Each structure stands twice: as C-alpha cells, then as structure tokens.
CSV table of C-alpha atoms and ligand atoms in Angstrom, one decimal:
chain,number,residue,atom,x,y,z
A,1,MET,CA,-41.8,-61.4,-35.3
A,2,THR,CA,-43.0,-58.4,-37.1
A,3,SER,CA,-42.4,-54.7,-36.4
A,4,GLY,CA,-44.5,-55.6,-33.4
A,5,GLU,CA,-41.5,-57.3,-32.1
A,6,PHE,CA,-39.5,-54.4,-30.6
A,7,ALA,CA,-42.2,-52.5,-29.0
A,8,LEU,CA,-43.2,-56.1,-27.5
A,9,ILE,CA,-40.1,-56.3,-26.2
A,10,ASP,CA,-39.6,-52.4,-25.2
A,11,ASN,CA,-43.3,-52.8,-23.2
A,12,PHE,CA,-43.1,-56.0,-21.5
A,13,PHE,CA,-39.3,-57.5,-21.0
A,14,ALA,CA,-37.0,-54.8,-21.2
A,15,SER,CA,-37.4,-53.1,-18.0
A,16,PRO,CA,-37.2,-55.9,-15.5
A,17,ALA,CA,-38.9,-55.9,-12.1
A,18,VAL,CA,-35.4,-56.5,-10.4
A,19,THR,CA,-32.0,-54.6,-11.0
A,20,ARG,CA,-29.2,-56.1,-9.4
A,21,ALA,CA,-25.6,-54.6,-9.0
A,22,ASP,CA,-24.0,-57.3,-10.8
A,23,VAL,CA,-25.5,-56.7,-14.1
A,24,SER,CA,-23.2,-54.5,-16.1
A,25,LEU,CA,-25.8,-54.9,-19.0
A,26,GLY,CA,-29.1,-56.2,-19.0
A,27,CYS,CA,-31.8,-56.2,-22.0
A,28,GLY,CA,-31.1,-54.1,-24.7
A,29,ASP,CA,-27.9,-55.3,-26.8
A,30,ASP,CA,-26.9,-58.4,-28.2
A,31,CYS,CA,-25.9,-60.0,-24.7
A,32,ALA,CA,-25.9,-59.0,-21.1
A,33,LEU,CA,-23.1,-58.7,-19.4
A,34,LEU,CA,-22.8,-60.2,-15.9
A,35,ASP,CA,-20.6,-60.0,-12.8
A,36,ILE,CA,-19.7,-63.6,-11.3
A,37,PRO,CA,-18.8,-62.8,-8.1
A,38,PRO,CA,-15.3,-64.0,-7.2
A,39,GLY,CA,-15.3,-67.3,-5.1
A,40,LYS,CA,-18.9,-68.2,-6.6
A,41,GLN,CA,-19.5,-70.9,-9.3
A,42,LEU,CA,-22.4,-70.5,-11.6
A,43,ALA,CA,-25.2,-73.0,-11.7
A,44,VAL,CA,-27.2,-73.0,-15.1
A,45,THR,CA,-30.4,-74.4,-15.8
A,46,MET,CA,-33.1,-74.4,-18.5
A,47,ASP,CA,-36.6,-75.7,-18.8
A,48,THR,CA,-39.4,-75.2,-21.2
A,49,LEU,CA,-43.4,-75.0,-20.8
A,50,VAL,CA,-45.5,-76.0,-23.9
A,51,ALA,CA,-49.1,-75.0,-24.1
A,52,GLY,CA,-50.9,-78.2,-24.1
A,53,ARG,CA,-48.4,-80.1,-23.0
A,54,HIS,CA,-46.8,-78.6,-19.5
A,55,PHE,CA,-50.3,-76.3,-19.0
A,56,LEU,CA,-53.6,-76.4,-20.2
A,57,PRO,CA,-54.6,-73.8,-22.8
A,58,GLY,CA,-56.7,-70.9,-20.9
A,59,THR,CA,-54.4,-71.1,-17.6
A,60,ASP,CA,-54.6,-67.9,-16.1
A,61,PRO,CA,-51.5,-65.8,-17.2
A,62,TRP,CA,-50.4,-64.5,-14.0
A,63,ARG,CA,-50.0,-67.9,-12.7
A,64,LEU,CA,-48.3,-69.1,-15.9
A,65,GLY,CA,-46.0,-66.5,-16.0
A,66,TRP,CA,-45.2,-67.2,-12.0
A,67,LYS,CA,-44.8,-70.8,-12.9
A,68,VAL,CA,-42.5,-70.1,-15.8
A,69,LEU,CA,-39.9,-68.9,-13.5
A,70,ALA,CA,-40.9,-71.1,-10.5
A,71,VAL,CA,-40.1,-74.3,-12.5
A,72,ASN,CA,-36.4,-73.0,-13.1
A,73,LEU,CA,-35.9,-71.5,-9.7
A,74,SER,CA,-36.7,-75.0,-8.5
A,75,ASP,CA,-33.9,-76.5,-10.1
A,76,LEU,CA,-31.4,-73.8,-8.7
A,77,ALA,CA,-32.8,-74.7,-5.2
A,78,ALA,CA,-32.0,-78.4,-6.0
A,79,MET,CA,-28.4,-77.6,-6.5
A,80,GLY,CA,-28.4,-75.1,-3.2
A,81,ALA,CA,-27.7,-72.0,-5.5
A,82,GLU,CA,-28.9,-68.7,-4.7
A,83,PRO,CA,-30.9,-67.4,-8.2
A,84,ALA,CA,-29.4,-64.3,-9.9
A,85,TRP,CA,-30.1,-63.7,-13.3
A,86,VAL,CA,-32.8,-65.2,-15.9
A,87,THR,CA,-33.3,-65.1,-19.6
A,88,LEU,CA,-36.9,-65.9,-21.4
A,89,ALA,CA,-37.4,-67.1,-25.1
A,90,VAL,CA,-41.3,-66.4,-25.6
A,91,THR,CA,-43.0,-67.6,-28.5
A,92,LEU,CA,-46.3,-66.5,-28.8
A,93,PRO,CA,-49.2,-67.0,-31.6
A,94,ALA,CA,-50.3,-63.3,-31.5
A,95,ILE,CA,-49.9,-60.3,-29.5
A,96,ASP,CA,-52.6,-60.0,-26.7
A,97,GLU,CA,-51.3,-57.2,-24.3
A,98,PRO,CA,-53.6,-57.7,-21.5
A,99,TRP,CA,-52.8,-61.2,-21.1
A,100,LEU,CA,-49.0,-60.8,-21.6
A,101,ASP,CA,-49.1,-58.0,-18.7
A,102,ALA,CA,-50.7,-60.5,-16.3
A,103,PHE,CA,-48.0,-63.1,-17.5
A,104,MET,CA,-45.4,-60.4,-16.7
A,105,GLN,CA,-46.8,-59.7,-13.4
A,106,GLY,CA,-46.7,-62.9,-12.1
A,107,PHE,CA,-43.6,-63.5,-13.5
A,108,SER,CA,-42.1,-60.2,-11.8
A,109,THR,CA,-43.7,-61.1,-8.5
A,110,LEU,CA,-41.6,-64.1,-7.9
A,111,ALA,CA,-38.6,-62.5,-9.6
A,112,ARG,CA,-38.9,-59.8,-7.0
A,113,GLN,CA,-39.3,-62.3,-4.1
A,114,HIS,CA,-35.8,-63.8,-4.9
A,115,ALA,CA,-34.1,-60.7,-6.6
A,116,VAL,CA,-33.8,-62.3,-9.7
A,117,GLN,CA,-33.1,-60.0,-12.8
A,118,LEU,CA,-34.3,-60.6,-16.3
A,119,VAL,CA,-31.2,-59.8,-18.3
A,120,GLY,CA,-32.3,-60.5,-21.6
A,121,GLY,CA,-34.4,-63.1,-23.8
A,122,ASP,CA,-35.9,-63.6,-27.4
A,123,THR,CA,-39.5,-63.1,-28.6
A,124,THR,CA,-41.1,-65.2,-31.8
A,125,ARG,CA,-44.2,-65.9,-33.2
A,126,GLY,CA,-45.3,-69.4,-33.2
A,127,PRO,CA,-47.3,-72.0,-30.9
A,128,MET,CA,-47.4,-70.8,-27.3
A,129,ALA,CA,-44.0,-71.7,-25.3
A,130,PHE,CA,-41.8,-70.5,-22.9
A,131,THR,CA,-38.3,-71.0,-22.2
A,132,LEU,CA,-36.3,-69.8,-19.1
A,133,GLN,CA,-32.8,-70.2,-18.5
A,134,ALA,CA,-31.7,-69.4,-15.1
A,135,HIS,CA,-28.4,-68.7,-13.5
A,136,GLY,CA,-27.6,-69.2,-9.7
A,137,LEU,CA,-24.6,-68.7,-7.6
A,138,VAL,CA,-23.1,-71.1,-5.4
A,139,GLU,CA,-19.8,-71.5,-3.4
A,140,PRO,CA,-17.8,-74.3,-4.8
A,141,GLY,CA,-18.0,-77.5,-3.5
A,142,ARG,CA,-21.3,-76.8,-2.0
A,143,ALA,CA,-23.5,-77.6,-4.8
A,144,LEU,CA,-26.2,-80.2,-3.8
A,145,LEU,CA,-25.7,-83.1,-6.4
A,146,ARG,CA,-28.0,-86.3,-7.2
A,147,SER,CA,-24.6,-88.4,-6.5
A,148,GLY,CA,-23.8,-88.0,-2.8
A,149,ALA,CA,-26.6,-90.4,-1.1
A,150,LYS,CA,-25.1,-93.1,1.3
A,151,PRO,CA,-26.7,-95.8,3.1
A,152,GLY,CA,-28.0,-94.9,6.4
A,153,ASP,CA,-28.8,-91.3,5.2
A,154,ALA,CA,-32.3,-90.1,6.0
A,155,LEU,CA,-34.6,-89.0,3.2
A,156,TYR,CA,-36.6,-85.5,3.7
A,157,VAL,CA,-39.0,-84.2,1.4
A,158,THR,CA,-40.3,-80.5,1.6
A,159,GLY,CA,-43.7,-79.4,1.4
A,160,SER,CA,-46.5,-81.9,0.6
A,161,LEU,CA,-46.8,-84.2,-2.4
A,162,GLY,CA,-49.4,-84.9,-4.9
A,163,GLY,CA,-51.6,-81.8,-5.0
A,164,ALA,CA,-50.6,-80.8,-8.1
A,165,GLY,CA,-51.4,-84.2,-9.7
A,166,ALA,CA,-54.8,-84.3,-8.2
A,167,ALA,CA,-55.5,-80.7,-9.6
A,168,LEU,CA,-54.5,-82.0,-12.9
A,169,LYS,CA,-56.6,-85.1,-12.9
A,170,LEU,CA,-59.5,-83.0,-11.5
A,171,MET,CA,-59.3,-80.4,-14.2
A,172,PRO,CA,-61.0,-82.0,-17.2
A,173,ASP,CA,-64.2,-82.9,-15.3
A,174,ASP,CA,-65.3,-79.9,-13.6
A,175,GLU,CA,-62.7,-77.0,-13.5
A,176,ALA,CA,-64.8,-75.0,-11.1
A,177,GLU,CA,-64.7,-77.9,-8.7
A,178,VAL,CA,-60.9,-78.4,-8.0
A,179,PRO,CA,-60.2,-77.2,-4.4
A,180,ASP,CA,-58.1,-73.9,-4.5
A,181,ALA,CA,-55.6,-75.4,-2.3
A,182,LEU,CA,-54.8,-78.2,-5.1
A,183,ARG,CA,-55.0,-75.6,-8.0
A,184,LYS,CA,-52.6,-73.3,-6.6
A,185,ARG,CA,-50.2,-76.3,-6.3
A,186,LEU,CA,-50.8,-76.9,-9.8
A,187,GLU,CA,-50.5,-73.6,-11.1
A,188,GLN,CA,-48.6,-71.5,-8.7
A,189,PRO,CA,-45.5,-73.7,-6.9
A,190,GLU,CA,-43.2,-72.6,-4.3
A,191,PRO,CA,-39.7,-73.0,-5.5
A,192,ARG,CA,-37.6,-74.1,-2.2
A,193,VAL,CA,-35.0,-71.6,-2.8
A,194,GLU,CA,-34.5,-71.2,1.0
A,195,THR,CA,-34.4,-74.9,2.0
A,196,GLY,CA,-32.2,-75.5,-0.8
A,197,ARG,CA,-29.4,-72.9,0.4
A,198,ALA,CA,-30.2,-73.6,4.3
A,199,ILE,CA,-29.2,-77.5,3.4
A,200,ALA,CA,-26.4,-76.9,0.9
A,201,GLY,CA,-23.4,-78.3,3.5
A,202,ILE,CA,-26.1,-80.5,5.5
A,203,ALA,CA,-27.8,-82.7,2.7
A,204,SER,CA,-25.7,-85.7,1.2
A,205,SER,CA,-27.7,-85.1,-1.9
A,206,CYS,CA,-30.9,-83.4,-3.4
A,207,ILE,CA,-33.2,-83.5,-6.5
A,208,ASP,CA,-36.2,-81.2,-7.2
A,209,LEU,CA,-39.7,-83.1,-7.8
A,210,SER,CA,-41.0,-82.6,-11.1
A,211,ASP,CA,-41.8,-85.9,-12.2
A,212,GLY,CA,-43.1,-88.0,-9.4
A,213,LEU,CA,-41.2,-89.2,-6.3
A,214,ALA,CA,-40.8,-92.6,-7.2
A,215,GLY,CA,-38.9,-91.6,-10.8
A,216,ASP,CA,-36.9,-88.7,-9.6
A,217,LEU,CA,-35.9,-90.7,-6.3
A,218,GLN,CA,-34.9,-93.5,-8.5
A,219,HIS,CA,-32.4,-90.8,-10.5
A,220,VAL,CA,-30.8,-90.0,-6.9
A,221,LEU,CA,-30.4,-93.7,-6.3
A,222,ASP,CA,-29.1,-94.2,-9.6
A,223,ALA,CA,-26.5,-91.6,-9.5
A,224,SER,CA,-26.0,-92.5,-5.6
A,225,GLY,CA,-25.3,-96.4,-6.5
A,226,CYS,CA,-28.0,-97.3,-3.7
A,227,GLY,CA,-31.3,-98.4,-2.6
A,228,ALA,CA,-34.1,-96.4,-0.7
A,229,VAL,CA,-37.2,-97.5,1.6
A,230,VAL,CA,-39.9,-95.0,1.6
A,231,GLU,CA,-42.8,-95.3,4.2
A,232,LEU,CA,-46.0,-94.8,2.7
A,233,GLU,CA,-47.7,-93.3,6.0
A,234,ARG,CA,-45.2,-90.7,6.1
A,235,LEU,CA,-45.7,-88.8,3.0
A,236,PRO,CA,-46.9,-85.4,3.5
A,237,LEU,CA,-50.4,-84.6,2.3
A,238,LEU,CA,-52.9,-82.0,2.2
A,239,PRO,CA,-56.2,-82.7,3.4
A,240,GLU,CA,-57.5,-82.0,0.1
A,241,THR,CA,-54.9,-84.4,-1.5
A,242,ARG,CA,-55.6,-87.2,1.2
A,243,ALA,CA,-59.7,-86.8,0.2
A,244,PHE,CA,-58.8,-87.3,-3.8
A,245,MET,CA,-56.9,-90.0,-3.0
A,246,GLN,CA,-59.6,-91.8,-0.8
A,247,ARG,CA,-62.4,-90.9,-3.3
A,248,HIS,CA,-60.3,-92.2,-6.6
A,249,ASP,CA,-58.8,-95.2,-4.6
A,250,ASP,CA,-55.6,-93.6,-5.7
A,251,TRP,CA,-52.8,-94.7,-3.1
A,252,GLN,CA,-50.1,-94.1,-5.8
A,253,LEU,CA,-50.7,-90.2,-6.5
A,254,PRO,CA,-48.1,-88.6,-4.4
A,255,LEU,CA,-45.4,-91.4,-5.9
A,256,THR,CA,-46.1,-90.9,-9.5
A,257,ALA,CA,-47.8,-87.6,-10.1
A,258,GLY,CA,-45.6,-85.0,-11.1
A,259,ASP,CA,-45.5,-80.9,-10.8
A,260,ASP,CA,-44.8,-81.0,-7.0
A,261,TYR,CA,-41.8,-78.8,-7.2
A,262,GLU,CA,-40.5,-79.8,-4.0
A,263,LEU,CA,-37.3,-80.9,-2.7
A,264,LEU,CA,-36.0,-84.5,-1.9
A,265,PHE,CA,-32.8,-84.8,-0.2
A,266,THR,CA,-30.9,-87.0,1.9
A,267,VAL,CA,-29.0,-86.1,5.3
A,268,PRO,CA,-26.3,-88.4,6.9
A,269,SER,CA,-26.9,-89.1,10.5
A,270,LEU,CA,-23.8,-87.0,11.6
A,271,LYS,CA,-25.5,-84.0,10.1
A,272,GLN,CA,-29.2,-84.9,11.7
A,273,GLN,CA,-28.4,-81.9,14.6
A,274,ALA,CA,-27.2,-79.6,12.1
A,275,LEU,CA,-30.6,-80.0,10.2
A,276,GLN,CA,-32.8,-79.5,13.2
A,277,ALA,CA,-30.7,-76.1,14.0
A,278,ARG,CA,-31.6,-74.9,10.5
A,279,LEU,CA,-35.2,-75.8,10.8
A,280,PRO,CA,-36.3,-72.1,11.1
A,281,GLU,CA,-34.6,-71.1,8.2
A,282,LEU,CA,-35.9,-73.7,5.6
A,283,GLY,CA,-39.0,-71.5,5.1
A,284,CYS,CA,-41.4,-74.8,4.7
A,285,GLU,CA,-42.0,-78.2,6.6
A,286,VAL,CA,-39.6,-80.8,5.9
A,287,THR,CA,-40.7,-84.8,6.6
A,288,ARG,CA,-38.7,-87.6,6.9
A,289,ILE,CA,-40.2,-90.0,4.6
A,290,GLY,CA,-37.5,-92.9,4.7
A,291,ARG,CA,-33.9,-94.0,4.3
A,292,ILE,CA,-31.1,-94.6,1.9
A,293,GLU,CA,-29.8,-98.6,2.0
A,294,SER,CA,-27.0,-100.3,0.4
A,295,GLU,CA,-29.4,-102.7,-1.4
A,296,PRO,CA,-30.2,-101.2,-4.7
A,297,GLY,CA,-34.0,-100.7,-5.9
A,298,LEU,CA,-36.7,-98.4,-4.5
A,299,ARG,CA,-39.0,-100.1,-1.8
A,300,PHE,CA,-42.5,-98.8,-0.9
A,301,VAL,CA,-43.9,-100.1,2.5
A,302,ASP,CA,-47.5,-99.3,3.8
A,303,GLU,CA,-48.2,-99.2,7.3
A,304,ALA,CA,-48.7,-102.6,7.8
A,305,GLY,CA,-44.8,-103.0,6.7
A,306,ILE,CA,-46.3,-104.6,3.3
A,307,MET,CA,-44.3,-103.7,0.2
A,308,ARG,CA,-45.9,-102.1,-2.6
A,309,GLN,CA,-45.2,-101.1,-6.0
A,310,PRO,CA,-46.2,-98.0,-7.9
A,311,GLY,CA,-46.6,-97.8,-11.6
A,312,HIS,CA,-44.3,-95.4,-14.1
A,313,ALA,CA,-43.3,-91.9,-13.5
A,314,TRP,CA,-43.9,-89.2,-15.8
A,315,ASP,CA,-41.5,-89.8,-18.9
A,316,HIS,CA,-42.5,-87.3,-22.2
A,317,PHE,CA,-41.4,-89.7,-24.7
A,318,ALA,CA,-42.5,-93.0,-23.1
A,319,ASP,CA,-46.0,-92.5,-24.7
A,320,GLU,CA,-46.9,-91.8,-28.5
A,321,ASP,CA,-46.4,-88.2,-28.9
B,401,ADP,P1,-30.7,-60.1,-31.2
B,401,ADP,O1,-31.4,-59.8,-32.6
B,401,ADP,O2,-29.5,-59.5,-31.1
B,401,ADP,O3,-31.0,-61.4,-30.7
B,401,ADP,P2,-33.5,-59.3,-30.4
B,401,ADP,O4,-34.2,-58.4,-31.2
B,401,ADP,O5,-34.0,-60.8,-30.1
B,401,ADP,O6,-32.0,-58.9,-30.6
B,401,ADP,O7,-33.7,-58.6,-28.6
B,401,ADP,C1,-33.2,-57.6,-28.4
B,401,ADP,C2,-33.0,-57.2,-27.0
B,401,ADP,O8,-34.1,-57.4,-26.3
B,401,ADP,C3,-31.9,-58.7,-26.5
B,401,ADP,O9,-31.1,-57.7,-25.4
B,401,ADP,C4,-33.2,-59.5,-26.0
B,401,ADP,O10,-32.0,-60.0,-25.0
B,401,ADP,C5,-33.8,-58.8,-25.3
B,401,ADP,N1,-35.4,-59.4,-25.4
B,401,ADP,C6,-35.8,-59.9,-26.6
B,401,ADP,N2,-36.8,-61.0,-26.0
B,401,ADP,C7,-37.0,-60.6,-24.6
B,401,ADP,C8,-37.9,-61.3,-23.8
B,401,ADP,N3,-38.6,-62.2,-24.2
B,401,ADP,N4,-37.3,-61.1,-22.7
B,401,ADP,C9,-36.5,-60.5,-22.0
B,401,ADP,N5,-35.4,-59.7,-22.9
B,401,ADP,C10,-35.7,-59.7,-24.3
B,402,MG,MG1,-33.0,-62.7,-30.6
C-alpha cells in the first residue's frame, strides 16, 4: 500500500483487543515472538474469505470481522485446541475508516471471548479479501483427528444445521425478508471452542462443518476407513430452517449447504458416559444423528427407514470459476 499503510496498521491492527502473557513481541516488528508453553503442541490453521465468493459485497462489516476470526477458531475447535494467537492479512480496495473500525470491533469482540491475541499480519491494496492464520495449543496426543472413527461409534453434531445455507438461498430474493435467526447463522457463526476442548480425550474423531454435512462426514469416513448411517429425522434444525425446507421442498439443505461451522464428532460406546458427564461444559446442544459402520459409504435414512441420496457438497473447483 501507500504511505497510508502504516497509519492504517497503527490505527486498526497494532493495538490488539487482547494482550497475552505468552506474547513476547506482538505487532510492530518483522515477526511476532510467541512462547509455546512446555508440554503443548501448536495447532495451526488458515482460511481466506474473498468478497463475492465467501461473503456478499455489502455484508455488515462488524459481522464480517467476527466471521473471519470465527471460521478459523472453528478449525482449532475441531482439533480440540485452545486458541491463542492469530495473524491477519487484509487486502482492501480503498481505506474506508468507519468500515474498518466496525470490522475490527466485530473481530475484537470474538477475540476477547476466546482470549486470542492478534500478533501480526499484512496489509495490501487489491480486491477485498481476508486471510487469517490461527494458532492454538493442545496437549500432545489429545488433538482430535478426522481419522479416528471406528465402527460402532455414535455420531454427534453440535448446534443446528442448514441455517446459513437457507439464509444464503434467501438473500438474493429479498434480503429484508431473511429471518434474523438464519441471517445470524450465516453472518455470525459461533465457533464451538468450548465443545472442542471438552470432547478432546472423549471423541474418536472430529471435523468442523464448513462445506456441508454430507461432504465433511465423507472426509471423516475416508480418513477413518469406514462408513456411516445418518438418520435424517434426528438432524437438529432451527424452526426457521425447517420452515424454509418445507416451503422449498428442500430436504437436502442440512446435508449439502455449507457455512454451518458446527462440530461433527464420533464417540465410542465406552466414552458415552464421559460425554454425558461433560454435557454442561460443552457450551451448546449436541445431538446424536447416527452411527459409524464398517461397511464403507454414507447412508441417509428417513423416518420410514428408506435410503435417500443427496447431491454433492460444496467444492470451490467443481464449477467453472
Ligand atoms: P514487513 O514489511 O516487515 O512485513 P509490514 O509493514 O507489513 O512489515 O507490517 C508492519 C507490522 O505491522 C508487522 O509487525 C506486521 O505484523 C503488522 N501488521 C501489518 N498488517 C497487519 C494487520 N492487518 N494486522 C495485524 N498486524 C499487521
Ligand atoms: Mg508485511
């Protein structure tokens, strides 16, 4: 960027909302210096949100700032890691101070909730995009992998499914008509950090749902070398999502729509009691939606026990870009 770059960094990014004792050096030098506590592993993840692809131009900046952080904290949650530090690459077409102020307020509100410190980043001019790298801490051997599911394990999901997808489908028609509950699911997802921490040591596998249940569950099955049955009538749905599905005759929505940022995890029968004991610490509802089986493949059954097959999950390169 131009000479405005440094003023921009100073005004919006250099004074983080959270300061942690394990940050020896934050924003301002060529690198940040971070103290990894003895006996912890670093969990590292990165996600990019591009205007027009991951969010609609005109999205409320406060909620966008929240979401940029939320989608990365969701990945840490899916590993059972505790969020610690983030770096943020910002690409902006122009400097719009009120917009950036609102963006950073949304970002900082979520950062405070999880005691995450912004320790550095990069600021450039170009088509609007945000890339965040998040660093979390986890005890060696306790990280939740996609590869640990075993036949007989129960399959659980946090929160509710399909709400963000319903909002996304309704937006182009009449934005004002999108129910607030659905809109919030799309624009301000709750990363399930407490749940991820609480099920570490209990769940045999875990993934966060960013691209739709069908596709993301398949990742777990591929990594674990097994299959699964999901009972459609058990899927947790907000009333607004259920109403959308009925109105649009769209039973596949909770399976194929992305952006839910819920956790999908498996629990062996020997750990069921431990899970029940932890329910108060999870920070959200969890619902048992099916089970892992040895027969490969993903099977969806309705309340009559009839098998139903949904379409494909979201894939950035599946369509013509
Ligand atoms: P360099 O040229 O050494 O990469 P920069 O001029 O890009 O340094 O950044 C100066 C300082 O400001 C660095 O410490 C960098 O981490 C921080 N910084 C730049 N952009 C951001 C941002 N968007 N968020 C947080 N910190 C940032
Ligand atoms: Mg730089």
